[in-house]
Amino acid sequence: MKNKENPGLLARITRLKPIPFYISLYCMVLFFLGSCVQKEVKVFCIGDSTMSEYNLEEMDEKYGGTDFPRRGWAMALSAYLNDKAEVRNMAVSGRSSKNFIAQGHWDKVLNEIKEGDFLIIQFGHNDEKSDDPNRFTEPFGEYKENLIRFVKESEALGALPIMATPIARRSFNEEGLPIDTHGDYVTATREAAKEAGVPMIDLNKMTMDYLSELGAEDAKKLFLHVKPGVFENLPEGLEDDTHLSKQGACAVSEMFIEGIEKSDSPLKKYQLANKPECYTIIK
């Protein structure tokens, strides 16, 4: 005999008014589908030469050899994300937040970016160049304003911005400790992210800590240090403590992913469960 005071689930459902019942059912279905099906998104990257894409064939031809090692860290980012996230590396070598806008690069991003896409922002290296009026910005003035502009204009299109502080250069003092060469631009980036209310990945601190761990000599492997004679057009070799090698690009990209894991950015849903050996994957 059925308990009239405690009717079964079917009885309780059928007693619901039609409209609330179907709304509830519809919401449940949407929630289930949303949790099972991952939307395809694009991950736009804007910034300078430490992040940008490089034409490998052109570099080989320019320097006279094969496999010239210079890479931007966003070139390695796709190694850590699943196939639902397409990396669109639109960072450009030599650009500051100022001339990235002035030369139309930002407009190209706005023409492509869609609702649900991600935007990773990392500037600072070229904004510091006070001898170049086309690139220089005051850290707590135009630089900070530009970062917030990138956030607001991308959010207006439904995108999800993420800021990153500029990565460290290989610069050490006499005591063997890394020196931060970016100064107020790091602080300004942190403030901009906080004021804009977006996730911030502190790549400056992460790279500084890693350089401290490695030491001045071992840190060379992360940057563009080429031995004499390896490339025909570099008979004396090259010592570049700003731009990254393959290994450096992988290291910074992995740091970024580690930062995403600890953030509240939905991008974490697209990272691979098991981190690959990036150095064996990146071209």
Short mmCIF file of C-alpha atoms in Angstrom, two decimals:
data_model
loop_
_atom_site.label_atom_id
_atom_site.label_comp_id
_atom_site.label_asym_id
_atom_site.label_seq_id
_atom_site.Cartn_x
_atom_site.Cartn_y
_atom_site.Cartn_z
CA MET A 1 0.00 0.00 0.00
CA LYS A 2 1.44 3.41 -1.00
CA ASN A 3 2.12 6.03 1.64
CA LYS A 4 -0.16 8.93 0.77
CA GLU A 5 1.84 11.30 2.94
CA ASN A 6 5.11 10.48 1.13
CA PRO A 7 4.31 10.02 -2.56
CA GLY A 8 6.98 8.67 -4.90
CA LEU A 9 9.20 10.79 -7.17
CA LEU A 10 6.97 10.27 -10.21
CA ALA A 11 3.91 11.41 -8.33
CA ARG A 12 5.65 14.51 -7.07
CA ILE A 13 6.92 15.41 -10.55
CA THR A 14 3.50 15.02 -12.14
CA ARG A 15 2.00 17.34 -9.53
CA LEU A 16 4.33 20.18 -10.63
CA LYS A 17 2.79 22.91 -12.72
CA PRO A 18 3.74 22.43 -16.39
CA ILE A 19 5.80 25.58 -16.94
CA PRO A 20 8.09 25.32 -13.87
CA PHE A 21 8.55 21.61 -14.55
CA TYR A 22 9.73 22.07 -18.12
CA ILE A 23 11.95 25.02 -17.18
CA SER A 24 13.59 22.89 -14.49
CA LEU A 25 14.04 19.99 -16.87
CA TYR A 26 15.49 22.26 -19.57
CA CYS A 27 18.00 23.76 -17.13
CA MET A 28 19.04 20.31 -15.97
CA VAL A 29 19.66 19.19 -19.56
CA LEU A 30 21.69 22.34 -20.33
CA PHE A 31 23.79 21.85 -17.22
CA PHE A 32 24.45 18.22 -18.12
CA LEU A 33 25.43 19.06 -21.70
CA GLY A 34 27.61 21.95 -20.58
CA SER A 35 29.51 19.73 -18.21
CA CYS A 36 30.05 17.02 -20.84
CA VAL A 37 30.75 19.02 -24.00
CA GLN A 38 33.67 21.43 -24.10
CA LYS A 39 33.25 24.46 -26.30
CA GLU A 40 35.94 25.11 -28.91
CA VAL A 41 37.74 28.36 -28.11
CA LYS A 42 40.65 30.43 -29.31
CA VAL A 43 43.39 31.68 -27.02
CA PHE A 44 44.68 35.01 -28.32
CA CYS A 45 48.13 36.12 -27.17
CA ILE A 46 49.25 39.75 -27.43
CA GLY A 47 52.63 41.07 -26.41
CA ASP A 48 56.23 41.48 -27.51
CA SER A 49 59.15 39.40 -28.82
CA THR A 50 59.43 37.29 -25.67
CA MET A 51 56.00 35.91 -26.52
CA SER A 52 55.68 36.20 -30.28
CA GLU A 53 55.67 33.77 -33.19
CA TYR A 54 58.75 33.37 -35.39
CA ASN A 55 59.09 32.11 -38.93
CA LEU A 56 61.64 29.33 -38.49
CA GLU A 57 62.65 29.14 -42.15
CA GLU A 58 63.27 32.89 -42.29
CA MET A 59 65.44 32.75 -39.18
CA ASP A 60 67.49 29.87 -40.57
CA GLU A 61 68.06 31.79 -43.79
CA LYS A 62 68.94 35.02 -41.96
CA TYR A 63 71.49 33.44 -39.64
CA GLY A 64 72.80 30.78 -42.03
CA GLY A 65 72.09 27.40 -40.56
CA THR A 66 69.30 25.12 -39.38
CA ASP A 67 67.09 25.21 -36.31
CA PHE A 68 67.88 28.69 -35.04
CA PRO A 69 66.70 28.40 -31.42
CA ARG A 70 64.81 31.67 -30.83
CA ARG A 71 61.20 31.14 -29.72
CA GLY A 72 58.44 33.15 -28.08
CA TRP A 73 56.87 31.43 -25.09
CA ALA A 74 53.37 31.49 -26.61
CA MET A 75 54.73 29.26 -29.39
CA ALA A 76 54.88 26.49 -26.78
CA LEU A 77 51.50 27.14 -25.19
CA SER A 78 49.50 24.76 -27.38
CA ALA A 79 51.62 21.88 -26.07
CA TYR A 80 49.86 22.25 -22.71
CA LEU A 81 46.28 22.69 -23.97
CA ASN A 82 43.84 20.19 -25.44
CA ASP A 83 42.53 20.23 -28.99
CA LYS A 84 39.49 22.32 -28.04
CA ALA A 85 41.71 25.38 -27.49
CA GLU A 86 43.40 26.91 -30.53
CA VAL A 87 46.28 29.27 -29.75
CA ARG A 88 46.30 32.44 -31.88
CA ASN A 89 49.68 33.99 -31.20
CA MET A 90 49.31 37.60 -32.30
CA ALA A 91 52.17 39.00 -30.25
CA VAL A 92 54.63 40.97 -32.39
CA SER A 93 58.36 41.41 -31.91
CA GLY A 94 59.44 44.93 -30.94
CA ARG A 95 56.01 46.12 -29.85
CA SER A 96 55.01 47.96 -26.73
CA SER A 97 51.43 48.36 -25.57
CA LYS A 98 51.52 51.73 -27.37
CA ASN A 99 52.61 50.84 -30.89
CA PHE A 100 50.76 47.51 -30.76
CA ILE A 101 47.66 49.70 -30.82
CA ALA A 102 49.02 52.45 -33.08
CA GLN A 103 50.11 50.02 -35.82
CA GLY A 104 46.73 48.29 -36.00
CA HIS A 105 47.67 44.97 -34.37
CA TRP A 106 45.04 45.38 -31.66
CA ASP A 107 42.33 46.05 -34.26
CA LYS A 108 43.18 42.72 -35.90
CA VAL A 109 42.59 40.95 -32.60
CA LEU A 110 39.26 42.73 -32.08
CA ASN A 111 38.15 41.69 -35.57
CA GLU A 112 38.73 38.00 -34.74
CA ILE A 113 38.06 37.49 -31.06
CA LYS A 114 34.66 36.10 -30.10
CA GLU A 115 32.57 35.44 -27.04
CA GLY A 116 34.16 32.77 -24.86
CA ASP A 117 37.64 33.20 -26.34
CA PHE A 118 40.61 34.00 -24.12
CA LEU A 119 43.06 36.91 -24.32
CA ILE A 120 46.53 36.71 -22.74
CA ILE A 121 48.24 40.10 -22.33
CA GLN A 122 51.98 40.52 -21.66
CA PHE A 123 53.82 43.76 -22.37
CA GLY A 124 56.51 45.80 -20.64
CA HIS A 125 59.85 45.10 -22.32
CA ASN A 126 59.46 47.77 -25.00
CA ASP A 127 57.25 50.14 -23.02
CA GLU A 128 60.40 50.81 -20.94
CA LYS A 129 62.37 52.26 -23.87
CA SER A 130 62.41 55.95 -22.92
CA ASP A 131 64.59 56.84 -25.93
CA ASP A 132 61.86 55.75 -28.36
CA PRO A 133 58.74 57.97 -28.26
CA ASN A 134 56.86 55.58 -30.53
CA ARG A 135 57.08 52.83 -27.94
CA PHE A 136 57.70 54.41 -24.55
CA THR A 137 54.86 54.64 -22.02
CA GLU A 138 54.83 55.80 -18.41
CA PRO A 139 54.19 52.72 -16.23
CA PHE A 140 51.43 54.23 -14.10
CA GLY A 141 50.11 56.31 -16.99
CA GLU A 142 49.67 55.17 -20.59
CA TYR A 143 51.03 51.67 -20.00
CA LYS A 144 48.52 50.85 -17.29
CA GLU A 145 45.73 52.55 -19.26
CA ASN A 146 46.53 50.45 -22.33
CA LEU A 147 46.40 47.20 -20.35
CA ILE A 148 43.00 48.11 -18.95
CA ARG A 149 41.86 49.11 -22.44
CA PHE A 150 42.77 45.65 -23.77
CA VAL A 151 40.66 44.13 -20.98
CA LYS A 152 37.61 46.34 -21.40
CA GLU A 153 37.46 46.17 -25.19
CA SER A 154 37.87 42.39 -25.28
CA GLU A 155 35.35 41.88 -22.47
CA ALA A 156 32.84 43.97 -24.42
CA LEU A 157 33.02 41.24 -27.08
CA GLY A 158 32.54 38.48 -24.50
CA ALA A 159 36.20 37.43 -24.27
CA LEU A 160 38.00 36.38 -21.09
CA PRO A 161 41.24 38.35 -20.54
CA ILE A 162 44.25 37.24 -18.49
CA MET A 163 47.19 39.51 -17.67
CA ALA A 164 50.78 38.42 -17.20
CA THR A 165 53.68 40.41 -15.81
CA PRO A 166 56.71 40.69 -18.14
CA ILE A 167 59.17 37.81 -17.88
CA ALA A 168 62.59 38.45 -16.37
CA ARG A 169 65.76 39.02 -18.34
CA ARG A 170 68.90 37.07 -17.51
CA SER A 171 70.51 39.76 -15.38
CA PHE A 172 72.50 38.94 -12.23
CA ASN A 173 74.37 41.04 -9.68
CA GLU A 174 77.86 40.38 -8.30
CA GLU A 175 76.39 38.20 -5.56
CA GLY A 176 74.84 35.93 -8.18
CA LEU A 177 71.27 37.03 -7.56
CA PRO A 178 68.87 37.88 -10.41
CA ILE A 179 68.05 41.56 -10.95
CA ASP A 180 64.55 42.73 -11.86
CA THR A 181 64.98 45.03 -14.87
CA HIS A 182 61.28 45.91 -15.27
CA GLY A 183 60.68 47.85 -12.07
CA ASP A 184 57.44 49.83 -12.02
CA TYR A 185 56.08 48.05 -15.10
CA VAL A 186 55.62 44.89 -13.04
CA THR A 187 53.83 46.79 -10.27
CA ALA A 188 51.68 48.63 -12.83
CA THR A 189 50.65 45.32 -14.43
CA ARG A 190 49.62 43.91 -11.05
CA GLU A 191 47.61 47.05 -10.30
CA ALA A 192 45.95 47.02 -13.74
CA ALA A 193 44.86 43.40 -13.33
CA LYS A 194 43.45 44.12 -9.87
CA GLU A 195 41.59 47.24 -10.99
CA ALA A 196 40.22 45.47 -14.09
CA GLY A 197 39.22 42.43 -12.03
CA VAL A 198 40.93 39.83 -14.22
CA PRO A 199 43.26 36.90 -13.43
CA MET A 200 46.95 37.81 -13.25
CA ILE A 201 49.80 35.35 -13.78
CA ASP A 202 52.97 36.73 -12.18
CA LEU A 203 55.47 35.50 -14.73
CA ASN A 204 57.99 38.06 -13.55
CA LYS A 205 58.15 36.55 -10.07
CA MET A 206 58.04 33.00 -11.39
CA THR A 207 60.90 33.57 -13.84
CA MET A 208 62.92 35.51 -11.25
CA ASP A 209 62.56 32.63 -8.81
CA TYR A 210 63.61 30.12 -11.47
CA LEU A 211 66.65 32.18 -12.45
CA SER A 212 67.66 32.33 -8.80
CA GLU A 213 67.36 28.56 -8.59
CA LEU A 214 69.42 27.97 -11.75
CA GLY A 215 72.14 30.56 -11.22
CA ALA A 216 73.73 32.81 -13.84
CA GLU A 217 75.53 30.10 -15.83
CA ASP A 218 72.77 27.48 -16.02
CA ALA A 219 70.21 30.20 -16.82
CA LYS A 220 71.91 30.69 -20.21
CA LYS A 221 70.07 27.62 -21.52
CA LEU A 222 66.76 29.49 -21.23
CA PHE A 223 67.93 32.38 -23.40
CA LEU A 224 69.39 32.93 -26.84
CA HIS A 225 73.01 31.93 -26.29
CA VAL A 226 74.55 30.57 -29.48
CA LYS A 227 78.13 29.29 -29.62
CA PRO A 228 80.55 30.66 -32.27
CA GLY A 229 80.52 28.87 -35.59
CA VAL A 230 77.13 27.16 -35.20
CA PHE A 231 75.50 29.62 -37.60
CA GLU A 232 77.36 30.99 -40.62
CA ASN A 233 76.22 34.57 -40.14
CA LEU A 234 77.07 34.52 -36.43
CA PRO A 235 80.79 33.66 -36.55
CA GLU A 236 81.29 35.06 -33.03
CA GLY A 237 78.12 33.50 -31.68
CA LEU A 238 75.40 35.36 -29.81
CA GLU A 239 74.63 36.22 -26.20
CA ASP A 240 71.07 37.51 -25.88
CA ASP A 241 69.70 37.64 -22.34
CA THR A 242 66.20 38.83 -23.27
CA HIS A 243 64.90 36.42 -25.90
CA LEU A 244 64.11 32.80 -25.21
CA SER A 245 65.47 29.53 -26.54
CA LYS A 246 63.25 26.49 -27.10
CA GLN A 247 63.92 25.37 -23.56
CA GLY A 248 63.15 28.83 -22.23
CA ALA A 249 59.91 29.10 -24.17
CA CYS A 250 58.78 25.74 -22.79
CA ALA A 251 59.76 26.69 -19.25
CA VAL A 252 57.86 29.99 -19.31
CA SER A 253 54.83 28.43 -20.98
CA GLU A 254 54.71 25.75 -18.31
CA MET A 255 54.97 28.43 -15.62
CA PHE A 256 52.01 30.18 -17.20
CA ILE A 257 49.98 26.97 -17.09
CA GLU A 258 50.95 26.44 -13.45
CA GLY A 259 49.69 29.95 -12.76
CA ILE A 260 46.43 29.21 -14.56
CA GLU A 261 45.94 26.10 -12.41
CA LYS A 262 45.98 28.30 -9.29
CA SER A 263 43.79 31.03 -10.79
CA ASP A 264 40.04 31.24 -11.27
CA SER A 265 40.34 31.48 -15.05
CA PRO A 266 38.16 29.01 -17.01
CA LEU A 267 41.20 28.38 -19.22
CA LYS A 268 42.26 25.76 -16.67
CA LYS A 269 39.50 23.50 -18.05
CA TYR A 270 41.42 23.25 -21.33
CA GLN A 271 44.81 22.24 -20.00
CA LEU A 272 46.06 18.69 -20.44
CA ALA A 273 45.89 16.47 -17.37
CA ASN A 274 49.45 15.27 -17.94
CA LYS A 275 52.03 17.88 -18.93
CA PRO A 276 53.98 16.80 -22.01
CA GLU A 277 57.71 17.04 -22.60
CA CYS A 278 57.35 20.36 -24.36
CA TYR A 279 60.97 20.51 -25.54
CA THR A 280 60.40 17.40 -27.67
CA ILE A 281 57.19 18.84 -29.18
CA ILE A 282 57.90 22.49 -29.95
CA LYS A 283 59.23 23.07 -33.45
#
